[in-house]
Amino acid sequence: MAAPLRIAPVTEDMVGEVELSAAAPHLGPEACCLAALMQIPADQARPIVDVLGRDDFDDPAYAALYGLIHGLIRRGQPHDYVMVAHEIDSKPAGIEHHRVPLRQQLVRIIGSAPFPERAPYYAKAVVAQSYRRSFETAAHALSEAVETVATDDLYEYMCQLGRRQRDAHTRYAAICATIN
């Protein structure tokens, strides 16, 4: 993975931030968003699950937990920690992760969102991170295409990637307009 271009030098306080997020992922936007979703009423959670997708979550366990929370909300069922844990235990074959690590992740994030009313902002941060990752993915795809795609097809391939990024930008801009 290529390192992002840095205009300014890395400072000690930046390194500390990286270490904190790596040491405490349960304090990141993904964990906070999941924790907040499990604490707010369904009528407040529905607009959030309308814009968030499993692919927005970088951590596969968080994506799986989001899938369970999303399903509970869509079915009109309670979607708190207890019910998510129940979903994990009652459908072990229906989830893509082993239930024990998934429950451990659930326990880790329980206290991640001390301000559940900020759920829309956590969701916006999750989408923003996903949007940024999409550029890295597109850059890798384009770099790989140079080695694998026929010369006559390179331009169209680049345009397809660009259209995908434009759609991602439109989605991100819409979420930003909705959540100030």
PDB file of C-alpha atoms in Angstrom:
ATOM      1  CA  MET A   1       0.000   0.000   0.000  1.00  0.00           C
ATOM      2  CA  ALA A   2       1.409   3.351  -0.997  1.00  0.00           C
ATOM      3  CA  ALA A   3       1.810   5.979   1.687  1.00  0.00           C
ATOM      4  CA  PRO A   4      -0.314   9.101   1.227  1.00  0.00           C
ATOM      5  CA  LEU A   5       1.444  12.184  -0.069  1.00  0.00           C
ATOM      6  CA  ARG A   6       2.473  14.422   2.807  1.00  0.00           C
ATOM      7  CA  ILE A   7       2.889  18.122   2.113  1.00  0.00           C
ATOM      8  CA  ALA A   8       3.869  18.882   5.699  1.00  0.00           C
ATOM      9  CA  PRO A   9       6.333  16.793   7.711  1.00  0.00           C
ATOM     10  CA  VAL A  10       4.979  14.273  10.183  1.00  0.00           C
ATOM     11  CA  THR A  11       5.124  15.706  13.677  1.00  0.00           C
ATOM     12  CA  GLU A  12       5.229  13.943  17.027  1.00  0.00           C
ATOM     13  CA  ASP A  13       1.631  14.864  17.810  1.00  0.00           C
ATOM     14  CA  MET A  14       0.517  13.231  14.534  1.00  0.00           C
ATOM     15  CA  VAL A  15       2.332  10.026  15.460  1.00  0.00           C
ATOM     16  CA  GLY A  16       0.562  10.046  18.828  1.00  0.00           C
ATOM     17  CA  GLU A  17      -2.805  10.279  17.087  1.00  0.00           C
ATOM     18  CA  VAL A  18      -2.007   7.298  14.883  1.00  0.00           C
ATOM     19  CA  GLU A  19      -0.936   5.248  17.878  1.00  0.00           C
ATOM     20  CA  LEU A  20      -4.094   6.163  19.803  1.00  0.00           C
ATOM     21  CA  SER A  21      -6.397   5.105  16.970  1.00  0.00           C
ATOM     22  CA  ALA A  22      -4.443   1.895  16.446  1.00  0.00           C
ATOM     23  CA  ALA A  23      -4.388   1.149  20.175  1.00  0.00           C
ATOM     24  CA  ALA A  24      -8.060   1.986  20.733  1.00  0.00           C
ATOM     25  CA  PRO A  25     -10.070   1.207  17.597  1.00  0.00           C
ATOM     26  CA  HIS A  26     -13.209   1.002  19.745  1.00  0.00           C
ATOM     27  CA  LEU A  27     -12.982   4.806  20.005  1.00  0.00           C
ATOM     28  CA  GLY A  28     -13.040   5.341  16.235  1.00  0.00           C
ATOM     29  CA  PRO A  29     -16.002   6.492  14.144  1.00  0.00           C
ATOM     30  CA  GLU A  30     -17.045   2.981  13.129  1.00  0.00           C
ATOM     31  CA  ALA A  31     -17.307   1.729  16.703  1.00  0.00           C
ATOM     32  CA  CYS A  32     -18.944   4.953  17.905  1.00  0.00           C
ATOM     33  CA  CYS A  33     -21.478   4.801  15.082  1.00  0.00           C
ATOM     34  CA  LEU A  34     -22.441   1.216  15.931  1.00  0.00           C
ATOM     35  CA  ALA A  35     -22.670   1.972  19.651  1.00  0.00           C
ATOM     36  CA  ALA A  36     -24.793   5.053  19.011  1.00  0.00           C
ATOM     37  CA  LEU A  37     -27.113   3.170  16.649  1.00  0.00           C
ATOM     38  CA  MET A  38     -27.792   0.646  19.387  1.00  0.00           C
ATOM     39  CA  GLN A  39     -28.735   3.433  21.815  1.00  0.00           C
ATOM     40  CA  ILE A  40     -31.109   5.568  19.740  1.00  0.00           C
ATOM     41  CA  PRO A  41     -34.766   4.892  18.916  1.00  0.00           C
ATOM     42  CA  ALA A  42     -35.629   3.228  15.617  1.00  0.00           C
ATOM     43  CA  ASP A  43     -37.149   6.397  14.132  1.00  0.00           C
ATOM     44  CA  GLN A  44     -33.790   8.155  14.591  1.00  0.00           C
ATOM     45  CA  ALA A  45     -31.791   5.135  13.408  1.00  0.00           C
ATOM     46  CA  ARG A  46     -33.726   4.521  10.169  1.00  0.00           C
ATOM     47  CA  PRO A  47     -32.401   7.583   8.282  1.00  0.00           C
ATOM     48  CA  ILE A  48     -28.869   6.567   9.223  1.00  0.00           C
ATOM     49  CA  VAL A  49     -29.234   2.985   8.029  1.00  0.00           C
ATOM     50  CA  ASP A  50     -30.775   4.360   4.832  1.00  0.00           C
ATOM     51  CA  VAL A  51     -27.420   5.955   3.935  1.00  0.00           C
ATOM     52  CA  LEU A  52     -24.897   3.599   5.538  1.00  0.00           C
ATOM     53  CA  GLY A  53     -23.918   0.326   3.947  1.00  0.00           C
ATOM     54  CA  ARG A  54     -21.863  -2.607   5.160  1.00  0.00           C
ATOM     55  CA  ASP A  55     -19.179  -1.664   2.650  1.00  0.00           C
ATOM     56  CA  ASP A  56     -18.688   1.647   4.455  1.00  0.00           C
ATOM     57  CA  PHE A  57     -17.121  -0.225   7.362  1.00  0.00           C
ATOM     58  CA  ASP A  58     -13.443  -1.058   7.002  1.00  0.00           C
ATOM     59  CA  ASP A  59     -13.384  -3.539   9.872  1.00  0.00           C
ATOM     60  CA  PRO A  60     -15.120  -6.776   8.763  1.00  0.00           C
ATOM     61  CA  ALA A  61     -16.408  -7.455  12.280  1.00  0.00           C
ATOM     62  CA  TYR A  62     -17.935  -3.983  12.447  1.00  0.00           C
ATOM     63  CA  ALA A  63     -19.495  -4.570   9.032  1.00  0.00           C
ATOM     64  CA  ALA A  64     -21.015  -7.812  10.319  1.00  0.00           C
ATOM     65  CA  LEU A  65     -22.314  -6.098  13.468  1.00  0.00           C
ATOM     66  CA  TYR A  66     -23.754  -3.309  11.341  1.00  0.00           C
ATOM     67  CA  GLY A  67     -25.513  -5.919   9.214  1.00  0.00           C
ATOM     68  CA  LEU A  68     -27.158  -7.361  12.314  1.00  0.00           C
ATOM     69  CA  ILE A  69     -28.159  -3.930  13.646  1.00  0.00           C
ATOM     70  CA  HIS A  70     -29.462  -2.925  10.219  1.00  0.00           C
ATOM     71  CA  GLY A  71     -31.545  -6.087  10.001  1.00  0.00           C
ATOM     72  CA  LEU A  72     -33.091  -5.546  13.425  1.00  0.00           C
ATOM     73  CA  ILE A  73     -33.979  -1.940  12.607  1.00  0.00           C
ATOM     74  CA  ARG A  74     -35.470  -2.893   9.220  1.00  0.00           C
ATOM     75  CA  ARG A  75     -37.585  -5.609  10.843  1.00  0.00           C
ATOM     76  CA  GLY A  76     -38.839  -3.129  13.445  1.00  0.00           C
ATOM     77  CA  GLN A  77     -37.276  -5.069  16.313  1.00  0.00           C
ATOM     78  CA  PRO A  78     -35.330  -3.685  19.265  1.00  0.00           C
ATOM     79  CA  HIS A  79     -31.725  -3.089  18.240  1.00  0.00           C
ATOM     80  CA  ASP A  80     -29.888  -2.597  21.513  1.00  0.00           C
ATOM     81  CA  TYR A  81     -26.794  -4.488  22.698  1.00  0.00           C
ATOM     82  CA  VAL A  82     -28.790  -7.329  24.182  1.00  0.00           C
ATOM     83  CA  MET A  83     -30.739  -7.962  20.978  1.00  0.00           C
ATOM     84  CA  VAL A  84     -27.613  -7.759  18.800  1.00  0.00           C
ATOM     85  CA  ALA A  85     -25.923 -10.313  21.070  1.00  0.00           C
ATOM     86  CA  HIS A  86     -29.045 -12.459  20.786  1.00  0.00           C
ATOM     87  CA  GLU A  87     -28.841 -12.224  16.975  1.00  0.00           C
ATOM     88  CA  ILE A  88     -25.219 -13.361  17.102  1.00  0.00           C
ATOM     89  CA  ASP A  89     -26.077 -16.339  19.307  1.00  0.00           C
ATOM     90  CA  SER A  90     -29.303 -17.341  17.571  1.00  0.00           C
ATOM     91  CA  LYS A  91     -27.917 -17.314  14.006  1.00  0.00           C
ATOM     92  CA  PRO A  92     -24.304 -18.493  14.215  1.00  0.00           C
ATOM     93  CA  ALA A  93     -24.443 -20.058  10.756  1.00  0.00           C
ATOM     94  CA  GLY A  94     -26.063 -16.967   9.253  1.00  0.00           C
ATOM     95  CA  ILE A  95     -23.198 -14.590   9.984  1.00  0.00           C
ATOM     96  CA  GLU A  96     -19.839 -14.579   8.277  1.00  0.00           C
ATOM     97  CA  HIS A  97     -17.818 -14.337  11.497  1.00  0.00           C
ATOM     98  CA  HIS A  98     -17.408 -16.755  14.343  1.00  0.00           C
ATOM     99  CA  ARG A  99     -19.769 -15.670  17.075  1.00  0.00           C
ATOM    100  CA  VAL A 100     -17.189 -15.451  19.901  1.00  0.00           C
ATOM    101  CA  PRO A 101     -14.957 -12.771  18.295  1.00  0.00           C
ATOM    102  CA  LEU A 102     -18.068 -10.949  17.111  1.00  0.00           C
ATOM    103  CA  ARG A 103     -19.460 -10.869  20.646  1.00  0.00           C
ATOM    104  CA  GLN A 104     -16.066  -9.704  21.912  1.00  0.00           C
ATOM    105  CA  GLN A 105     -16.152  -6.796  19.446  1.00  0.00           C
ATOM    106  CA  LEU A 106     -19.685  -6.000  20.561  1.00  0.00           C
ATOM    107  CA  VAL A 107     -18.581  -5.859  24.204  1.00  0.00           C
ATOM    108  CA  ARG A 108     -15.604  -3.622  23.291  1.00  0.00           C
ATOM    109  CA  ILE A 109     -17.784  -1.042  21.585  1.00  0.00           C
ATOM    110  CA  ILE A 110     -20.610  -0.889  24.118  1.00  0.00           C
ATOM    111  CA  GLY A 111     -19.236   2.251  25.770  1.00  0.00           C
ATOM    112  CA  SER A 112     -17.802   3.804  22.612  1.00  0.00           C
ATOM    113  CA  ALA A 113     -20.519   6.384  22.082  1.00  0.00           C
ATOM    114  CA  PRO A 114     -21.206   8.316  25.242  1.00  0.00           C
ATOM    115  CA  PHE A 115     -23.238  10.743  23.094  1.00  0.00           C
ATOM    116  CA  PRO A 116     -25.745   8.645  21.130  1.00  0.00           C
ATOM    117  CA  GLU A 117     -27.404  11.823  19.833  1.00  0.00           C
ATOM    118  CA  ARG A 118     -24.292  12.254  17.694  1.00  0.00           C
ATOM    119  CA  ALA A 119     -25.069   9.098  15.694  1.00  0.00           C
ATOM    120  CA  PRO A 120     -25.616  11.017  12.414  1.00  0.00           C
ATOM    121  CA  TYR A 121     -22.197  12.662  12.795  1.00  0.00           C
ATOM    122  CA  TYR A 122     -20.529   9.320  13.508  1.00  0.00           C
ATOM    123  CA  ALA A 123     -22.239   7.934  10.401  1.00  0.00           C
ATOM    124  CA  LYS A 124     -20.971  10.885   8.373  1.00  0.00           C
ATOM    125  CA  ALA A 125     -17.434  10.157   9.621  1.00  0.00           C
ATOM    126  CA  VAL A 126     -17.782   6.488   8.632  1.00  0.00           C
ATOM    127  CA  VAL A 127     -18.897   7.483   5.134  1.00  0.00           C
ATOM    128  CA  ALA A 128     -16.060  10.025   4.897  1.00  0.00           C
ATOM    129  CA  GLN A 129     -13.502   7.350   5.762  1.00  0.00           C
ATOM    130  CA  SER A 130     -15.072   4.991   3.251  1.00  0.00           C
ATOM    131  CA  TYR A 131     -14.970   7.739   0.617  1.00  0.00           C
ATOM    132  CA  ARG A 132     -11.269   8.337   1.277  1.00  0.00           C
ATOM    133  CA  ARG A 133     -10.524   4.592   1.084  1.00  0.00           C
ATOM    134  CA  SER A 134     -12.283   4.453  -2.281  1.00  0.00           C
ATOM    135  CA  PHE A 135      -9.608   6.756  -3.720  1.00  0.00           C
ATOM    136  CA  GLU A 136      -6.871   4.467  -2.500  1.00  0.00           C
ATOM    137  CA  THR A 137      -8.694   1.503  -4.024  1.00  0.00           C
ATOM    138  CA  ALA A 138      -9.121   3.356  -7.327  1.00  0.00           C
ATOM    139  CA  ALA A 139      -5.431   4.300  -7.350  1.00  0.00           C
ATOM    140  CA  HIS A 140      -4.412   0.689  -6.799  1.00  0.00           C
ATOM    141  CA  ALA A 141      -6.829  -0.495  -9.490  1.00  0.00           C
ATOM    142  CA  LEU A 142      -5.474   2.013 -11.983  1.00  0.00           C
ATOM    143  CA  SER A 143      -1.896   1.092 -11.129  1.00  0.00           C
ATOM    144  CA  GLU A 144      -2.698  -2.592 -11.614  1.00  0.00           C
ATOM    145  CA  ALA A 145      -4.520  -1.832 -14.867  1.00  0.00           C
ATOM    146  CA  VAL A 146      -1.305  -0.444 -16.330  1.00  0.00           C
ATOM    147  CA  GLU A 147       0.113  -3.955 -16.031  1.00  0.00           C
ATOM    148  CA  THR A 148      -2.963  -6.005 -16.939  1.00  0.00           C
ATOM    149  CA  VAL A 149      -5.389  -4.082 -19.172  1.00  0.00           C
ATOM    150  CA  ALA A 150      -4.907  -3.800 -22.917  1.00  0.00           C
ATOM    151  CA  THR A 151      -3.600  -0.413 -24.043  1.00  0.00           C
ATOM    152  CA  ASP A 152      -6.725   0.284 -26.113  1.00  0.00           C
ATOM    153  CA  ASP A 153      -8.912  -0.314 -23.025  1.00  0.00           C
ATOM    154  CA  LEU A 154      -6.969   1.751 -20.481  1.00  0.00           C
ATOM    155  CA  TYR A 155      -8.789   5.023 -21.089  1.00  0.00           C
ATOM    156  CA  GLU A 156     -12.258   3.469 -20.743  1.00  0.00           C
ATOM    157  CA  TYR A 157     -11.138   1.634 -17.597  1.00  0.00           C
ATOM    158  CA  MET A 158      -9.917   4.914 -16.103  1.00  0.00           C
ATOM    159  CA  CYS A 159     -13.244   6.544 -17.010  1.00  0.00           C
ATOM    160  CA  GLN A 160     -15.143   3.731 -15.249  1.00  0.00           C
ATOM    161  CA  LEU A 161     -13.076   4.308 -12.130  1.00  0.00           C
ATOM    162  CA  GLY A 162     -13.725   8.037 -12.429  1.00  0.00           C
ATOM    163  CA  ARG A 163     -17.481   7.521 -12.715  1.00  0.00           C
ATOM    164  CA  ARG A 164     -17.413   5.351  -9.601  1.00  0.00           C
ATOM    165  CA  GLN A 165     -15.508   8.062  -7.737  1.00  0.00           C
ATOM    166  CA  ARG A 166     -17.939  10.706  -8.988  1.00  0.00           C
ATOM    167  CA  ASP A 167     -20.844   8.624  -7.637  1.00  0.00           C
ATOM    168  CA  ALA A 168     -19.023   8.220  -4.321  1.00  0.00           C
ATOM    169  CA  HIS A 169     -18.457  11.975  -4.200  1.00  0.00           C
ATOM    170  CA  THR A 170     -22.132  12.672  -4.935  1.00  0.00           C
ATOM    171  CA  ARG A 171     -23.149  10.322  -2.113  1.00  0.00           C
ATOM    172  CA  TYR A 172     -20.688  11.895   0.307  1.00  0.00           C
ATOM    173  CA  ALA A 173     -21.787  15.426  -0.650  1.00  0.00           C
ATOM    174  CA  ALA A 174     -25.453  14.484  -0.105  1.00  0.00           C
ATOM    175  CA  ILE A 175     -24.688  13.116   3.348  1.00  0.00           C
ATOM    176  CA  CYS A 176     -22.687  16.258   4.197  1.00  0.00           C
ATOM    177  CA  ALA A 177     -25.627  18.424   3.104  1.00  0.00           C
ATOM    178  CA  THR A 178     -27.998  16.412   5.292  1.00  0.00           C
ATOM    179  CA  ILE A 179     -25.754  16.278   8.365  1.00  0.00           C
ATOM    180  CA  ASN A 180     -24.266  19.701   9.037  1.00  0.00           C
TER     181      ASN A 180
END
